[in-house]
CSV table of C-alpha atoms in Angstrom, one decimal:
chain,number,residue,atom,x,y,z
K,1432,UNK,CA,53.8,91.7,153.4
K,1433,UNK,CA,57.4,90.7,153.0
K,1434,UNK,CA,59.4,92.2,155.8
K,1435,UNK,CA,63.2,93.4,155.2
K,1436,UNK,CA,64.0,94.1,159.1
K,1437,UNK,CA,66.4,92.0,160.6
K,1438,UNK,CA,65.4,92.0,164.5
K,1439,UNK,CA,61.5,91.4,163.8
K,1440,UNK,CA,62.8,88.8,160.8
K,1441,UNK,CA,64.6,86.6,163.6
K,1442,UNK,CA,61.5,86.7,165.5
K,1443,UNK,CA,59.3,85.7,162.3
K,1444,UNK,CA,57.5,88.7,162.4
K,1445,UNK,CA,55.7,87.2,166.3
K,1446,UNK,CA,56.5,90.4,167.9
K,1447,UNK,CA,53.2,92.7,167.5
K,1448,UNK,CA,53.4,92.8,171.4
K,1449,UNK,CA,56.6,94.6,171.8
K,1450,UNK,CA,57.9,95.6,168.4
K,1451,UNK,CA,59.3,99.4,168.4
K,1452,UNK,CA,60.6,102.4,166.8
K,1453,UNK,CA,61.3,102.2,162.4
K,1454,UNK,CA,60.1,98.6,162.6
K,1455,UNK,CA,56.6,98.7,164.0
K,1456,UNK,CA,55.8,100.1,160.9
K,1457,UNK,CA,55.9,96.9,159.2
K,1458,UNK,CA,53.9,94.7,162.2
K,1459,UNK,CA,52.7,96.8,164.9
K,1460,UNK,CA,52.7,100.8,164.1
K,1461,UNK,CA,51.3,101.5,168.1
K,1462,UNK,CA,55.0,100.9,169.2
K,1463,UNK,CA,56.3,103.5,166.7
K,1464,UNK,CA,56.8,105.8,169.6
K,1465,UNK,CA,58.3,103.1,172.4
K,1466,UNK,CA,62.1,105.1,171.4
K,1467,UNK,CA,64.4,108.2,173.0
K,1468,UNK,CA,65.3,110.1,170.6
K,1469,UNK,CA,65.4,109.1,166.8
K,1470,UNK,CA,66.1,106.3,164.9
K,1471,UNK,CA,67.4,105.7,161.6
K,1472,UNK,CA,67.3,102.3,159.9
K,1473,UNK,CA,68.9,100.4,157.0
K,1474,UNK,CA,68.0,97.3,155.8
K,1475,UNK,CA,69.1,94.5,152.8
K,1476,UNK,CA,67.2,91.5,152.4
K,1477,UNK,CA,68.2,88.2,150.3
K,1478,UNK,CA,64.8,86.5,149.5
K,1479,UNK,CA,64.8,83.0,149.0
K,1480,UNK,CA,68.8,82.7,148.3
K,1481,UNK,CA,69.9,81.3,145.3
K,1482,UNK,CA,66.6,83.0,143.4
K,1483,UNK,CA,68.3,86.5,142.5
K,1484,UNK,CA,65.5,88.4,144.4
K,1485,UNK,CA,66.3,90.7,147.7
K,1486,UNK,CA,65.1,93.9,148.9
K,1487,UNK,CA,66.5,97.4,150.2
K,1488,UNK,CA,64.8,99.2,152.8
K,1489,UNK,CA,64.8,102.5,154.9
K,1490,UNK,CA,63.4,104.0,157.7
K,1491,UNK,CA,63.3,106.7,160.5
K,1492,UNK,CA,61.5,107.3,163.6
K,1493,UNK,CA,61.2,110.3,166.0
K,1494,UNK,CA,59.4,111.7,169.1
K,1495,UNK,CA,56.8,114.3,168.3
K,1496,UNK,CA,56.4,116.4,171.5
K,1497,UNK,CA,56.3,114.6,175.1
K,1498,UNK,CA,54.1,111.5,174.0
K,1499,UNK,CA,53.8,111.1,170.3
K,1500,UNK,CA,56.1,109.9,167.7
K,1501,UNK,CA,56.1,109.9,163.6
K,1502,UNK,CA,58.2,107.8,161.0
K,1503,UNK,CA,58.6,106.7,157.1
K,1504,UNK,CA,59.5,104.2,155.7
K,1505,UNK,CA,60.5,103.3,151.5
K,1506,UNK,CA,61.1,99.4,151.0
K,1507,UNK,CA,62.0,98.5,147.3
K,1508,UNK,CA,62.5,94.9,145.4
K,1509,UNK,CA,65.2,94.1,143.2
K,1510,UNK,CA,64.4,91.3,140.8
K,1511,UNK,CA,67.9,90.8,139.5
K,1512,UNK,CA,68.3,90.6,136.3
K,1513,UNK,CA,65.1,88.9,134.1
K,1514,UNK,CA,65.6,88.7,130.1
K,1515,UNK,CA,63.3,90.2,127.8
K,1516,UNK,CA,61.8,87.6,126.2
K,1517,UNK,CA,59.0,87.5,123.2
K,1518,UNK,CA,57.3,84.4,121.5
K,1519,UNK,CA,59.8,84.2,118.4
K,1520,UNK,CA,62.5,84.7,120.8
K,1521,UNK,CA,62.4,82.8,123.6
K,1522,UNK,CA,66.1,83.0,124.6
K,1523,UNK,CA,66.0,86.6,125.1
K,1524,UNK,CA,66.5,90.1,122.9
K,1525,UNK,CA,69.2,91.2,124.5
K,1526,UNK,CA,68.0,93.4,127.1
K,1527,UNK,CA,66.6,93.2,130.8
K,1528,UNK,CA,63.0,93.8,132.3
K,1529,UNK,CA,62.6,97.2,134.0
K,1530,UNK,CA,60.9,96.5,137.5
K,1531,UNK,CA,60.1,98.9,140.0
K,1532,UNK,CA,58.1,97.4,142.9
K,1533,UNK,CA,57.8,99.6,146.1
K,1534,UNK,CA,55.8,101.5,149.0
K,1535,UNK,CA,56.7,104.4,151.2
K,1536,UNK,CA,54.3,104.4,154.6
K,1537,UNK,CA,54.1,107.4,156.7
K,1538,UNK,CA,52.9,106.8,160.7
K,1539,UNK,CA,52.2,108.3,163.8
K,1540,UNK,CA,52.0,107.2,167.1
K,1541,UNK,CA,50.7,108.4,170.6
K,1542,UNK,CA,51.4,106.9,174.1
K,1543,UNK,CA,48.9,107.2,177.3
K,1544,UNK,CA,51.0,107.3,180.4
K,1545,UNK,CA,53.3,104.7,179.1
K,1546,UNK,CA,50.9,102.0,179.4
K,1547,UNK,CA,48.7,102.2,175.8
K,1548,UNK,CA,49.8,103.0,172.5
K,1549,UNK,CA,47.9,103.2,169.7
K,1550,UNK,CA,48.9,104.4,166.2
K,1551,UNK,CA,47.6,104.7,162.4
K,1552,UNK,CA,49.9,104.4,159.3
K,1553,UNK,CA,49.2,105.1,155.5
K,1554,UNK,CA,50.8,103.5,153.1
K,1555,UNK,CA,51.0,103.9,148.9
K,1556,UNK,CA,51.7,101.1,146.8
K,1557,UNK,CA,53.3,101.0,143.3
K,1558,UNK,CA,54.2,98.2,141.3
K,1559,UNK,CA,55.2,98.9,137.7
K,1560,UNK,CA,57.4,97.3,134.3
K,1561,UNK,CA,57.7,99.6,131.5
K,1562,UNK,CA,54.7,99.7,130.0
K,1563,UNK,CA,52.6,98.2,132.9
K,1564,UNK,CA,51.7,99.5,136.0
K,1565,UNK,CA,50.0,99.3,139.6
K,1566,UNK,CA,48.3,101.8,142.0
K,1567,UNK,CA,47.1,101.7,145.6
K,1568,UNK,CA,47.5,102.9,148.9
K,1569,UNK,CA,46.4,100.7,152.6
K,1570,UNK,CA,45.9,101.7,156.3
K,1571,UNK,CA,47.4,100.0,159.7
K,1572,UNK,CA,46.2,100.5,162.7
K,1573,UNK,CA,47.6,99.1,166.0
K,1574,UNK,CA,47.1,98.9,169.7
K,1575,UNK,CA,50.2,98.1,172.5
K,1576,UNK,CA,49.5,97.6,176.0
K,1577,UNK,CA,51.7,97.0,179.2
K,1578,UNK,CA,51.8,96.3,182.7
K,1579,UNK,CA,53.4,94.8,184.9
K,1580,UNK,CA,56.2,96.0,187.9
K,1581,UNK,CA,58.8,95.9,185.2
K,1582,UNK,CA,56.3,96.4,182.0
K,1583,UNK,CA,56.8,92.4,181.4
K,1584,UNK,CA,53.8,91.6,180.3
K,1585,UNK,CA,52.9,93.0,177.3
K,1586,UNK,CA,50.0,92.6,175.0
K,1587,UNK,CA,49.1,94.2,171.0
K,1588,UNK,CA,46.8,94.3,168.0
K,1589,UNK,CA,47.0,95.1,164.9
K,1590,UNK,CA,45.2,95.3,161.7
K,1591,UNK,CA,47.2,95.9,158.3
K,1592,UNK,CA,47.1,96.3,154.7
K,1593,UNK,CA,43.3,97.7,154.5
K,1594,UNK,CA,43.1,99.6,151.5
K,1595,UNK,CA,42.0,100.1,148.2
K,1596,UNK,CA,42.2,97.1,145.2
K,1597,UNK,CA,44.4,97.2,142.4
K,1598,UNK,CA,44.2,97.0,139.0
K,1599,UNK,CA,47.2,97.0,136.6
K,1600,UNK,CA,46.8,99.0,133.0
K,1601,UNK,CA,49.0,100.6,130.2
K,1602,UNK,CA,50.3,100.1,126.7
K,1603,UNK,CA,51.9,96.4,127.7
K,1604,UNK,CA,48.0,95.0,127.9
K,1605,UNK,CA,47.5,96.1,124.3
K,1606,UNK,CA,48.0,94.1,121.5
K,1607,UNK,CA,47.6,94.6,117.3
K,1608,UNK,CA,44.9,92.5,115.6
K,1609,UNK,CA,42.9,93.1,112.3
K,1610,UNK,CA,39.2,94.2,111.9
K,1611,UNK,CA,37.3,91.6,113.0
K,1612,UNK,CA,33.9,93.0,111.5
K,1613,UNK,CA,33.4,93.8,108.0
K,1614,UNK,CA,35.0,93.2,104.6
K,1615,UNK,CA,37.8,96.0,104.8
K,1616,UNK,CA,40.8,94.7,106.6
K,1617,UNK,CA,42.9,96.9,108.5
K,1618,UNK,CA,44.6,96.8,112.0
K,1619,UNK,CA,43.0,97.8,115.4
K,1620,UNK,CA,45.2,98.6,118.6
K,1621,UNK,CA,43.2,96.4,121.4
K,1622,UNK,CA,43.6,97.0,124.6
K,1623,UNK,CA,42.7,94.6,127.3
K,1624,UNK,CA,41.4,95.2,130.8
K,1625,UNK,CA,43.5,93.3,133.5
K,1626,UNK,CA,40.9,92.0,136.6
K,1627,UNK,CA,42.0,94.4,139.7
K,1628,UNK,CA,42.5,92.6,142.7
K,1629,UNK,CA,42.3,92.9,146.8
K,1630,UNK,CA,45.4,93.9,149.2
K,1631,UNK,CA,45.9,91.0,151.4
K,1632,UNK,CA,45.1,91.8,154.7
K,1633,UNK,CA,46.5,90.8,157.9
K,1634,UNK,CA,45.2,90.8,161.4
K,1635,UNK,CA,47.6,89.8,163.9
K,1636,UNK,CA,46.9,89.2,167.8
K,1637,UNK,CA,50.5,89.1,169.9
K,1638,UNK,CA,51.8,88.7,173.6
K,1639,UNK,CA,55.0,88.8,175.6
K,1640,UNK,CA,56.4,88.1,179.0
K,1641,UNK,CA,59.9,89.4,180.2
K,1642,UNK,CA,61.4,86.8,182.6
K,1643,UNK,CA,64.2,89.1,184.6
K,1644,UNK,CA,67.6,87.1,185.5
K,1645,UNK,CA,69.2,90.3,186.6
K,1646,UNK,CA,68.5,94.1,186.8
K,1647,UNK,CA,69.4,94.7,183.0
K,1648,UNK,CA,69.1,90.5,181.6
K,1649,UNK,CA,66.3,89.1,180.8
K,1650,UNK,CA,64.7,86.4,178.4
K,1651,UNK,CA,61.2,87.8,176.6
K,1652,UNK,CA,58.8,84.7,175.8
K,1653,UNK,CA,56.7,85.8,172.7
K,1654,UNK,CA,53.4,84.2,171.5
K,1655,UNK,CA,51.7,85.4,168.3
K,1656,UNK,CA,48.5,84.7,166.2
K,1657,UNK,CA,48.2,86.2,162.4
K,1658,UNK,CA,44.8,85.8,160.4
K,1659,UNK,CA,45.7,86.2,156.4
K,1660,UNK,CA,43.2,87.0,154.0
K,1661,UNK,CA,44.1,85.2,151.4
K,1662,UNK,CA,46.3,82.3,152.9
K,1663,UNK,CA,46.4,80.2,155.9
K,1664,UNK,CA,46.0,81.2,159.1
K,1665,UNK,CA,49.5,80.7,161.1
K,1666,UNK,CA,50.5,80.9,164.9
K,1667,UNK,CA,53.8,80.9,166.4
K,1668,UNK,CA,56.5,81.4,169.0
K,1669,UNK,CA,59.6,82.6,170.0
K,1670,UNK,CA,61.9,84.0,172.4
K,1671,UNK,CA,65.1,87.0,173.0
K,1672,UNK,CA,67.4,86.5,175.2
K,1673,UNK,CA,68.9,90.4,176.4
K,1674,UNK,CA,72.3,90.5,177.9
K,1675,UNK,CA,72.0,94.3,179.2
K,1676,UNK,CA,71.1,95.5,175.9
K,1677,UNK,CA,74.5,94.6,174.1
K,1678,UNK,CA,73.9,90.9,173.2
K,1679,UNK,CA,70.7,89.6,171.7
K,1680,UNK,CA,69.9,86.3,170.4
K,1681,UNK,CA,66.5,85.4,169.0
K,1682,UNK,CA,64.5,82.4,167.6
K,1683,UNK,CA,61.2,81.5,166.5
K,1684,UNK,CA,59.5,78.8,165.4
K,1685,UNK,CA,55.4,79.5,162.9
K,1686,UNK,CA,52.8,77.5,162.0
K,1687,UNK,CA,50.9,77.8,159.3
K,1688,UNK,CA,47.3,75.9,160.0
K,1689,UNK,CA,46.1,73.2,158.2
K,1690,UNK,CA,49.3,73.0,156.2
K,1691,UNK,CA,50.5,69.6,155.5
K,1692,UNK,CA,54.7,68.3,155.3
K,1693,UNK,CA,55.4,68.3,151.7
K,1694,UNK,CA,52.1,69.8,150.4
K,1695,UNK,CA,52.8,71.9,147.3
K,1696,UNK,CA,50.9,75.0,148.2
K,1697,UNK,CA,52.6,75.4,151.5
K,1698,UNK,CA,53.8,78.4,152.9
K,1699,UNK,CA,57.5,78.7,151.6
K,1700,UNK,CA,59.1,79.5,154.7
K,1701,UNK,CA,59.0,76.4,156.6
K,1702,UNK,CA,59.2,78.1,160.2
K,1703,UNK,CA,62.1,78.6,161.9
K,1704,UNK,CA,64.2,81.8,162.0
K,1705,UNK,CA,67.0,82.9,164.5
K,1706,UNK,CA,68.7,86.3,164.5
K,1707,UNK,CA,71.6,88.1,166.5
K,1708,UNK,CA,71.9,91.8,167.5
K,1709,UNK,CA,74.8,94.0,168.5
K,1710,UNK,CA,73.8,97.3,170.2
K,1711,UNK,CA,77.2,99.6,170.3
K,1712,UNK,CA,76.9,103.0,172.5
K,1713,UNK,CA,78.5,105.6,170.1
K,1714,UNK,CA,79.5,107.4,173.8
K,1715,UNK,CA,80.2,106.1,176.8
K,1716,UNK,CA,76.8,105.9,179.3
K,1717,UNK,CA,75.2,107.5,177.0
K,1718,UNK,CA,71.5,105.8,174.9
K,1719,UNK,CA,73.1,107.0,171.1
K,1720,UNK,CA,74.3,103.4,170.0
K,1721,UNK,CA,74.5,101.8,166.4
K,1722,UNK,CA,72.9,98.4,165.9
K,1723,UNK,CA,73.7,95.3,163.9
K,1724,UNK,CA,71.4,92.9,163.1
K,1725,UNK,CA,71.2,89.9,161.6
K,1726,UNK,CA,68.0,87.0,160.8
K,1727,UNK,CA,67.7,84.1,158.4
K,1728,UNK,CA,64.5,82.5,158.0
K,1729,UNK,CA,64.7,78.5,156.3
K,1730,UNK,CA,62.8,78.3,153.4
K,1731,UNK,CA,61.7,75.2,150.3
K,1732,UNK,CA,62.4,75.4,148.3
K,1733,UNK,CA,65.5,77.6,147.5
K,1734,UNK,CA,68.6,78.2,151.2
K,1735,UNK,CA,66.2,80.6,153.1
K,1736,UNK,CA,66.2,84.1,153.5
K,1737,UNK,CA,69.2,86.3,155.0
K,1738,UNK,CA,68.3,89.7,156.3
K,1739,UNK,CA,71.2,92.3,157.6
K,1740,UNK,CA,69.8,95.5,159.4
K,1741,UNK,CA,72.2,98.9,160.6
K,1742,UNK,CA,70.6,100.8,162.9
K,1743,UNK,CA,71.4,104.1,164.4
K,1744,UNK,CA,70.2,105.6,167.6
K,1745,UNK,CA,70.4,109.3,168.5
C-alpha cells in the first residue's frame, strides 16, 4: 500500500476519480488508459525521513489500439543498512541483512466513448531475507466515469489488493534442539511454521470537479473515501490548481476515523501533503513533455515523507 508517485503522493492518494496513465496502477487502474501516447515513469521515495527507509519505482503505460491501454509497474524497498545481529552478539557480526521486498503489477484498461473506464490489474508479491521468504499475488479492479461539458465532473471506484494470503517459510524458521523423547540424546533440525496472513485490502470511493478560470486553467476540487481492511477507515480532501498544464500545485488534507490527537496507534502520516509539478514539452506545440514532480507528506513521528517523480511523455 505504500505509494512512491509523487503527483498522486501530493494528493494523499484522494485522486481515484481522475488519477491517469503509470500511476493509476497504484489507486485507480480504470484510468490507465486516460494518456496519448506512452508514458514512462520514475520514481524515489524517502519514507519517514531520518528512518533510512525509501523506495525506487518504475513504470510505463501505452495505448493498446483505439480505446485500450496496458502498463507495468516494479516498486522495490530499500531498508538501508540493518546489522546482523544474534543473541550473543547483540552489537552486530559484522555484516548487513539482505532484504528484498517488491511487486511487479501488470494492467489493462479499456475506455467506452470516453466517458467509462474500467480496468483489472494483477499483481505478484515477494518479500524475502536470506533464508526467509514470502509469496503472493492480488487483483484491482477499477471503474472511472465522466461527464460534464468540459469532463469536470468526474467520479471512480476501485477495489485493491484482493488476493491470496501469505505465509513466510525457509531455513531462517528452523532451529537446532536435542531429542526431546527418549534416553538417547542427539540433535533434531526443527522447523517451525510461521502463521500466513491476509493482504490488506482497500476499497476506495473518489470524486472530482474541475472549476474552469480560463480555457486551459483550472482548479480540480477532489473528495475521497478509503475503507481499509485492517486499519481505520479515512476520508479526505484536496485540490490542483492547473496553470495550462505547465504549473501544478497540489494539497490535501486525510482523516483517519475514529483516530484520536496523540493516540499511539494512529496512522503515522498525520494528514497533510502538498506537491508541485513541472510539465516541459520536449518540442514546441507538440503533447511529448517531461515531467517533474515533487510531494511530501508530514508524518510522527520521524520529518515526513519526500517523494520525487520524472516522467516522460511520448
Amino acid at each position: 500500500l505504500l505509494n512512491p508517485w509523487a503527483r498522486s503522493a501530493g494528493l494523499h492518494g484522494l485522486s481515484t476519480s481522475f488519477i491517469s496513465g503509470v500511476e493509476s496502477m497504484r489507486f485507480n487502474v480504470a484510468g490507465l488508459g486516460r494518456i496519448q501516447g506512452t508514458e514512462f515513469l520514475f520514481g524515489n521515495t524517502r519514507l519517514y525521513e531520518g528512518s533510512g527507509l525509501g523506495m525506487n519505482a518504475f513504470g510505463f503505460a501505452t495505448n493498446v489500439g483505439k480505446s485500450g491501454a496496458m502498463g507495468l509497474s516494479i516498486t522495490s524497498m530499500d531498508f538501508g543498512d540493518v546489522p546482523i545481529t544474534t543473541v550473543d552478539q547483540p552489537e552486530g557480526i559484522g555484516g548487513n541483512i539482505n532484504a528484498s521486498f517488491f511487486h511487479i503489477g501488470a494492467g489493462y484498461s479499456y475506455t467506452y466513448a470516453n466517458k467509462i473506464s474500467v480496468g483489472a490489474l494483477v499483481r505478484v508479491i515477494s518479500e524475502s531475507l536470506t533464508d526467509v521468504s514470502a509469496f503472493g499475488a492480488a487483483i484491482d479492479a477499477g471503474v472511472q466515469y465522466v461527464t460534464g461539458e468540459k469532463e469536470n465532473f468526474k467520479l471512480g471506484v476501485s477495489l485493491r489488493n484482493v488476493g491470496t494470503p501469505m505465509r513466510f517459510s525457509g531455513e531462517g524458521l528452523s532451529f537446532q534442539a536435542n531429542n526431546p523423547e527418549g534416553s538417547a540424546s542427539y540433535p533434531l533440525t526443527i522447523s517451525q511454521r510461521a502463521q500466513r496472513f491476509e493482504l490488506p485490502s482497500v476499497l476506495n470511493i473518489g470524486t472530482s470537479y474541475d472549476i474552469y478560470m480560463s480555457e486551459e486553467s483550472f482548479v480540480r476540487a477532489a473528495a475521497n473515501f478509503t475503507s481499509n481492511a485492517f486499519s481505520r477507515d479515512n476520508i479526505g480532501l484536496g485540490a490542483e490548481v492547473h496553470f495550462k498544464d505547465f504549473l501544478v500545485l497540489r494539497g490535501a488534507y486525510k482523516y483517519d476515523i475514529g483516530s484520536i490527537p496523540g493516540e499511539a496507534v494512529n496512522n503515522i502520516y498525520t494528514g497533510l501533503a502538498a506537491g508541485i509539478s513541472l510539465n516541459i514539452p520536449i518540442k514546441r506545440d507538440s503533447h511529448q513533455k517531461v515531467g517533474i514532480d515533487y510531494a511530501y507528506r508530514t508524518t510522527s513521528p520521524f520529518r515526513g515523507t519526500h517523494n520525487i517523480g520524472i516522467k516522460l511523455n511520448i
